CSV table of C-alpha atoms and ligand atoms in Angstrom, one decimal:
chain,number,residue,atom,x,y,z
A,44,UNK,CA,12.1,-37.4,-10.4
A,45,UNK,CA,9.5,-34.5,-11.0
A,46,UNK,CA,6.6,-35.3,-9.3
A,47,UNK,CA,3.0,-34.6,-10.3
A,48,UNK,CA,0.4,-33.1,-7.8
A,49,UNK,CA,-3.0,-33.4,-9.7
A,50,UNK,CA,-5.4,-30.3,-8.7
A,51,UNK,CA,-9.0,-32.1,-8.7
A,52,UNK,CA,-10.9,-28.1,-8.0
A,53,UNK,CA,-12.4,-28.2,-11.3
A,54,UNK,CA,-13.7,-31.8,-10.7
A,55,UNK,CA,-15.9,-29.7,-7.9
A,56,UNK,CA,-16.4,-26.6,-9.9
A,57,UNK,CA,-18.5,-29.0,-12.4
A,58,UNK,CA,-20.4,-30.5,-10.0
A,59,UNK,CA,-21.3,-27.3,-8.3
A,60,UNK,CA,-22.3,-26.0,-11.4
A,61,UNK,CA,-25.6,-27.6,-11.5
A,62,UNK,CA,-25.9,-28.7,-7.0
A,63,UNK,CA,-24.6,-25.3,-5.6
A,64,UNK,CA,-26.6,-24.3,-3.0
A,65,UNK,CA,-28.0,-27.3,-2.2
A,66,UNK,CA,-28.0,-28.0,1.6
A,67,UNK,CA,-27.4,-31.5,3.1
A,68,UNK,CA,-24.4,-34.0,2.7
A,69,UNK,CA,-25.9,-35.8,-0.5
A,70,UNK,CA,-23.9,-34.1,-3.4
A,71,UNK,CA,-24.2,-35.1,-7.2
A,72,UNK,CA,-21.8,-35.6,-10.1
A,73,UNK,CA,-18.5,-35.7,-10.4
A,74,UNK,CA,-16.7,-36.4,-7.5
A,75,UNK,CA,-13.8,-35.1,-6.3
A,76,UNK,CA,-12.9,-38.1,-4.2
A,77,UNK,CA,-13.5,-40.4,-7.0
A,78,UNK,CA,-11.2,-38.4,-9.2
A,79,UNK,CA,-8.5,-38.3,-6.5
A,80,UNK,CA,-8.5,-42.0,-6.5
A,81,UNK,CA,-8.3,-42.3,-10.0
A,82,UNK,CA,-6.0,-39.9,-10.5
A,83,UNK,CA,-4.1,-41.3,-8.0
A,84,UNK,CA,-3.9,-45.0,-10.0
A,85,UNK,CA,-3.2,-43.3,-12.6
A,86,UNK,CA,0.4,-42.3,-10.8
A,87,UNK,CA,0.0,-38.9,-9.3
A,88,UNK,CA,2.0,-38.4,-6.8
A,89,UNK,CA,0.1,-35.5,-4.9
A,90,UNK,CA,-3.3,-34.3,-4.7
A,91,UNK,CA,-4.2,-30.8,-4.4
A,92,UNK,CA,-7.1,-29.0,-3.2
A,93,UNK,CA,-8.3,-25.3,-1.9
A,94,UNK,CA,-11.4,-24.8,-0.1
A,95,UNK,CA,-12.0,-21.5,-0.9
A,96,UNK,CA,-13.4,-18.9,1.6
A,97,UNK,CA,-16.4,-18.8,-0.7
A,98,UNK,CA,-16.9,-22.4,-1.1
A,99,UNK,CA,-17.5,-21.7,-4.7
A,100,UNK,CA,-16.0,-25.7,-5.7
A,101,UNK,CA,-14.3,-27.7,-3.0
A,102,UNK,CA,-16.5,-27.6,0.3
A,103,UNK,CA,-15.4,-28.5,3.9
A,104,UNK,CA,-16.9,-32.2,3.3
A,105,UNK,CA,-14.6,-32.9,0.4
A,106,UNK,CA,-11.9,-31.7,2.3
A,107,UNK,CA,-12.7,-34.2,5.1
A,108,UNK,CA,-13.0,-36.7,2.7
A,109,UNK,CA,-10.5,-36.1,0.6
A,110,UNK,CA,-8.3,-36.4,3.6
A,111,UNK,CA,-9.5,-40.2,4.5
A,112,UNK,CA,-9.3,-41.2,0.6
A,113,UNK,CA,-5.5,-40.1,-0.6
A,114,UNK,CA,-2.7,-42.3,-0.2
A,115,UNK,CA,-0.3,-40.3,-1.7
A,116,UNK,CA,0.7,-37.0,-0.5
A,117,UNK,CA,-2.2,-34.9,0.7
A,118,UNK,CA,-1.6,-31.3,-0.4
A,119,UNK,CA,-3.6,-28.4,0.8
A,120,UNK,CA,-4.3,-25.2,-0.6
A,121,UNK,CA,-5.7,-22.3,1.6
A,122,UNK,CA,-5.4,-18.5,2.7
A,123,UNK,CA,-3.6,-17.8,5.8
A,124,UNK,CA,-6.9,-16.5,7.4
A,125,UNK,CA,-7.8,-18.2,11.1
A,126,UNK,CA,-10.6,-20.2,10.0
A,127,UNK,CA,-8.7,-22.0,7.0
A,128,UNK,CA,-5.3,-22.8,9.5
A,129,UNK,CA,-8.1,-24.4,11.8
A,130,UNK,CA,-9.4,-26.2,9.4
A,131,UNK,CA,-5.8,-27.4,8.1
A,132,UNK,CA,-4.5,-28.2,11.7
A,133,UNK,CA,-7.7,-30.5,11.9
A,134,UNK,CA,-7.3,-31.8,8.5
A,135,UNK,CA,-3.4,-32.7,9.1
A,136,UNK,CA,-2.8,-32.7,5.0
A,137,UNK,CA,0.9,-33.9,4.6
A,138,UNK,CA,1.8,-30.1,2.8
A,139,UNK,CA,-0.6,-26.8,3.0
A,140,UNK,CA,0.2,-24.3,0.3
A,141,UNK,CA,-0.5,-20.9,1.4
A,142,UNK,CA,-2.3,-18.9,-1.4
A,143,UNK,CA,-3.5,-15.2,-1.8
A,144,UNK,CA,-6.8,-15.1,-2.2
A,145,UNK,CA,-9.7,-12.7,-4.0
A,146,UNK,CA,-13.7,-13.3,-3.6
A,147,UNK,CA,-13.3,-11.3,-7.4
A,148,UNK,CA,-10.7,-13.4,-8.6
A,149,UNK,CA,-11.7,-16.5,-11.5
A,150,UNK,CA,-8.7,-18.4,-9.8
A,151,UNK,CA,-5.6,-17.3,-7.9
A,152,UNK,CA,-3.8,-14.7,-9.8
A,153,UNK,CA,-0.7,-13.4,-8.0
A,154,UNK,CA,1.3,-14.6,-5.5
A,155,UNK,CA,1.8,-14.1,-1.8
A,156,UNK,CA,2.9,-11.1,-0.6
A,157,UNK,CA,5.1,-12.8,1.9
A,158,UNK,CA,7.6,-10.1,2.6
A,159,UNK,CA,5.0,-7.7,3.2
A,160,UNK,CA,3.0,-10.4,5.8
A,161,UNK,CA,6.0,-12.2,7.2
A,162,UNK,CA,5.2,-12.4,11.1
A,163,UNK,CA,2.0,-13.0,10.2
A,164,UNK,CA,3.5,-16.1,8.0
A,165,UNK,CA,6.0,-17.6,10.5
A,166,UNK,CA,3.1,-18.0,13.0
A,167,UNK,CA,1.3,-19.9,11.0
A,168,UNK,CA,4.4,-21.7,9.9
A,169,UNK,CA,5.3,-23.0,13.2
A,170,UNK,CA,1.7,-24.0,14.0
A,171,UNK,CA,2.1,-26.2,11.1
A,172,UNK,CA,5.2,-27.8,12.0
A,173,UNK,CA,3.7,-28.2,15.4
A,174,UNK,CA,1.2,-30.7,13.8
A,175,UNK,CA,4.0,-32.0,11.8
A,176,UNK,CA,2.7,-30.4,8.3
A,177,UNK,CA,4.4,-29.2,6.2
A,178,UNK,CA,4.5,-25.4,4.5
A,179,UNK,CA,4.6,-24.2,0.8
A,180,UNK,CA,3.9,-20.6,0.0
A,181,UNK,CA,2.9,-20.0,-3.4
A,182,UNK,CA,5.1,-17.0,-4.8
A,183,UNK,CA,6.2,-15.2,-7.5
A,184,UNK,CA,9.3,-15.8,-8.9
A,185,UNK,CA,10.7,-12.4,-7.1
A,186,UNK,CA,13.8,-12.1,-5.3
A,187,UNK,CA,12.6,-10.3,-2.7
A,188,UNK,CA,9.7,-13.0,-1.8
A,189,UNK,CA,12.5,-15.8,-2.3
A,190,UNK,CA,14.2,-14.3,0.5
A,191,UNK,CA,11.3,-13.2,3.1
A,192,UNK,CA,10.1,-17.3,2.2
A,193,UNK,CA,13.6,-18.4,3.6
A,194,UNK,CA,13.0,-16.5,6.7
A,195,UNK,CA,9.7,-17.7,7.2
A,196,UNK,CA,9.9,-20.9,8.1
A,197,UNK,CA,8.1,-22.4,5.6
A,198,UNK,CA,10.2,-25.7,3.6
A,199,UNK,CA,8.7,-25.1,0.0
A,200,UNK,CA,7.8,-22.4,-2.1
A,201,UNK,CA,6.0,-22.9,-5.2
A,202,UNK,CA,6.7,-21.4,-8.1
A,203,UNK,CA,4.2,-19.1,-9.9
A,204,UNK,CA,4.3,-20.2,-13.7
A,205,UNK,CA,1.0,-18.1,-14.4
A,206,UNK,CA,3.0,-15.2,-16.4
A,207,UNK,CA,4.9,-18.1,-18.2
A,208,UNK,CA,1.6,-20.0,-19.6
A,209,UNK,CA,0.4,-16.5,-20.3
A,210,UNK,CA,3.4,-15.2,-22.5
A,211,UNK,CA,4.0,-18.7,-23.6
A,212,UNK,CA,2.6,-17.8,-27.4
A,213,UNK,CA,5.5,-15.0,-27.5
A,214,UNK,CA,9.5,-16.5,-28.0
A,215,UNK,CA,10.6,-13.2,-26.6
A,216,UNK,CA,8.4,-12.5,-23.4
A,217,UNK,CA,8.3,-16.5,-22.9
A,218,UNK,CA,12.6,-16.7,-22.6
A,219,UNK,CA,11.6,-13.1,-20.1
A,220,UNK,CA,9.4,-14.9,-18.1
A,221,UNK,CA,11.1,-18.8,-18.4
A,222,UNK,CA,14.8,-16.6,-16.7
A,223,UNK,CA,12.9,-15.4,-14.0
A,224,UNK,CA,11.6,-18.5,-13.1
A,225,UNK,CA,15.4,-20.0,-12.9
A,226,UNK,CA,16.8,-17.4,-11.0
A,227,UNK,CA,14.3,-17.7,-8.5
A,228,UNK,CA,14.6,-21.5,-8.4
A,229,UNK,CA,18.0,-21.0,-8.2
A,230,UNK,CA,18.2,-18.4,-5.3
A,231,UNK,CA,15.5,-20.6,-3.4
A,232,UNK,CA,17.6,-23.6,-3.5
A,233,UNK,CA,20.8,-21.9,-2.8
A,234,UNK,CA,18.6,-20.4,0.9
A,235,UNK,CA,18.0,-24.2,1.3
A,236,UNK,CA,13.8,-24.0,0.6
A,237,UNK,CA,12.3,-27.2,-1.8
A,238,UNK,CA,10.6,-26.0,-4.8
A,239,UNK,CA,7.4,-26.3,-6.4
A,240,UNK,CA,5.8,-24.8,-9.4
A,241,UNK,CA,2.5,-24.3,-11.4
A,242,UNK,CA,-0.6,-22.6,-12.5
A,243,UNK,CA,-1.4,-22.2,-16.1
A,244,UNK,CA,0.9,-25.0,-16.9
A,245,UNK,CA,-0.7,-27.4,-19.6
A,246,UNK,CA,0.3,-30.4,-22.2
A,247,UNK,CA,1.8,-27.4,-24.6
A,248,UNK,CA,4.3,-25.4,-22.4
A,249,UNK,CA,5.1,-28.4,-20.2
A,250,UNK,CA,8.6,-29.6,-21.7
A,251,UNK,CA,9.9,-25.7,-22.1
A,252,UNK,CA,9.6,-25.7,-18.5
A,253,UNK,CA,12.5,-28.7,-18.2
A,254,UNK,CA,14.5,-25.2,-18.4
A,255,UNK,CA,14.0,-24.9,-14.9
A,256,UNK,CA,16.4,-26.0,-12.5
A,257,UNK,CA,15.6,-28.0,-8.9
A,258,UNK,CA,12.2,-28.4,-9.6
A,259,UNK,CA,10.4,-31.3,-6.9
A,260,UNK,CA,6.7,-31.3,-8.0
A,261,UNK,CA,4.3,-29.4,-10.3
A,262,UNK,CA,1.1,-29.0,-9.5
A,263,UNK,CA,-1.3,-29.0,-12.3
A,264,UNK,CA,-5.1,-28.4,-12.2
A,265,UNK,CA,-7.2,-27.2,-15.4
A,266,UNK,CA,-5.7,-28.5,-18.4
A,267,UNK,CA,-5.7,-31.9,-16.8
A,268,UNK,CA,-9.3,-32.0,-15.7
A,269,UNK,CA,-10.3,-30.2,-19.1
A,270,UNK,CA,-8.4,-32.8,-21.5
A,271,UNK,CA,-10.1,-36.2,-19.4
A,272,UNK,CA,-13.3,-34.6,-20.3
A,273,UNK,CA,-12.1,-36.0,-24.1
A,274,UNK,CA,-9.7,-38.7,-23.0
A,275,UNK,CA,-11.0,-39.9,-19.2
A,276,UNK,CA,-8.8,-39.1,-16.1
A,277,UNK,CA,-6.5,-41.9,-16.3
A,278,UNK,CA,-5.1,-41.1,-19.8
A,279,UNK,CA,-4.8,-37.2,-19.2
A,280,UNK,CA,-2.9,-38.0,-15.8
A,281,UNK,CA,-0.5,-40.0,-17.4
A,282,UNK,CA,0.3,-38.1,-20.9
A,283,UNK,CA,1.5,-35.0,-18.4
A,284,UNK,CA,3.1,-37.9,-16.4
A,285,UNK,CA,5.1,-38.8,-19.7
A,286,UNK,CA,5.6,-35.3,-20.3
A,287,UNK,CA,7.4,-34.7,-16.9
A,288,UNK,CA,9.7,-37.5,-17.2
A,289,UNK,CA,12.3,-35.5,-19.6
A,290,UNK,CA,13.3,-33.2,-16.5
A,291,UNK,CA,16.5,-33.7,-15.5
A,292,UNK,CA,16.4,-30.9,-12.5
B,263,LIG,N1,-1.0,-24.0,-7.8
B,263,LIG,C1,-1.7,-23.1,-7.2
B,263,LIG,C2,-1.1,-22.5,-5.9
B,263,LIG,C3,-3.0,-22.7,-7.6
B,263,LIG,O1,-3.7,-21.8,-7.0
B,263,LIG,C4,-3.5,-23.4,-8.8
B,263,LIG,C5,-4.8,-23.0,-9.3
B,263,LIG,O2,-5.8,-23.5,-8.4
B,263,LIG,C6,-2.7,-24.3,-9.4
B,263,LIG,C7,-1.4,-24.6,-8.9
B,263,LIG,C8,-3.2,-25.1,-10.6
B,263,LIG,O3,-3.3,-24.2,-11.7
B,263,LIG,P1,-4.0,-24.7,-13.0
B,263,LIG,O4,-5.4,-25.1,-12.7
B,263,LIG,O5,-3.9,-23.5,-13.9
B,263,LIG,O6,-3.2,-25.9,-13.5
């Protein structure tokens, strides 16, 4: 079964909207924790987060509390810098996804480099497995990156769907960018890694991504938290949930 992993950033980016900057530990509307729990009810099988290095939606004290709230699986999302992997080995998360990161970037637009920062990856890799968490590195669907992410140590990649949602709108570029997603899915699962996808993935390109073989879990952020704005959280968890359960791997 394709799982769901619900990405509550957004919930955070609203709220700091109208409270960033504001010192102390008494935060305002909406909460992250309390859409992680309902999201959660709602049958998500994950939640994600990423605590920035610019703090600019979730801060450390959602991570914390994030951490104590979710059930189900617990799923990280941070640069490989030294203060995130401290926070991450404190946190124990069930899965970290390793993510590039930009202070110019809206939101995370390539993929990691891993190839080009591989010993740099397999230490933090084994620290991981050392606390018993484990590692996803969010790629593009490249070859070359496929293969470094099998010698890395890390048991998941996750898939980069960005170009996909973005070409989506054109049958030709969409069929481009929907084959390069199964040949790296394909190559990863033949090097033995688990794999992940999203970004950019919404209620409208969803079921064109059935395409794609040995998929495990999506994880899907914006066009979730946008659409319970209309519909509540509950409701726009489980109409991608019904959406999902086409895929046949
Ligand atoms: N996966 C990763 C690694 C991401 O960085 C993001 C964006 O925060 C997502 C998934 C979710 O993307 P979206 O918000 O477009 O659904």
């Amino acid at each position: 079964m394709l799982k769901l992993g619900v990405n509550i950033d957004h919930v955070a980016t609203l709220r700091e909207a109208r409270y960033r900057g504001q010192q102390g530990q008494s935060r305002g509307e909406p909460s992250p924790v309390d859409a992680a729990i309902a999201a959660e009810a709602a049958g998500a099988h994950g939640i994600t987060a990423h605590l920035r290095e610019d703090r600019r939606h979730i801060l450390d004290a959602d991570i914390a509390a994030l951490r104590k709230a979710v059930n189900v699986r617990f799923n990280f999302e941070l640069a490989n810098t030294a203060e995130m992997v401290r926070i991450a080995l404190r946190t124990k998360p069930e899965i970290v996804c390793l993510v590039p990161e930009k202070r110019e970037e809206v939101t995370t637009e390539g993929g990691l480099d891993v190839a080009g920062q591989l010993p740099t990856l397999k230490r933090t890799c084994k620290k991981m497995a050392k606390a018993g968490i484990e590692v996803s590195l969010f790629i593009n669907p490249d070859a070359k990156q496929v293969d470094a992410s099998a010698r890395s140590g890390a048991q998941f990649i996750e898939l980069h769907t960005g170009q996909f949602g973005e070409h989506f709108g054109n049958a030709r570029t969409r069929q481009r960018e929907l084959n390069r997603l199964i040949a790296a899915a394909e190559h990863a699962h033949s090097l033995g890694l688990r794999v992940n996808a999203g970004h950019g993935l919404n209620y409208e390109n969803l079921t064109t991504l059935h395409a794609v073989p040995h998929l495990e879990e999506l994880n899907i952020g914006h066009c979730i938290i946008s659409h319970a704005v209309s519909v509540g959280l509950p409701r726009a968890v489980k109409e991608m949930l019904r959406l999902m359960k086409g895929y046949r791997g």
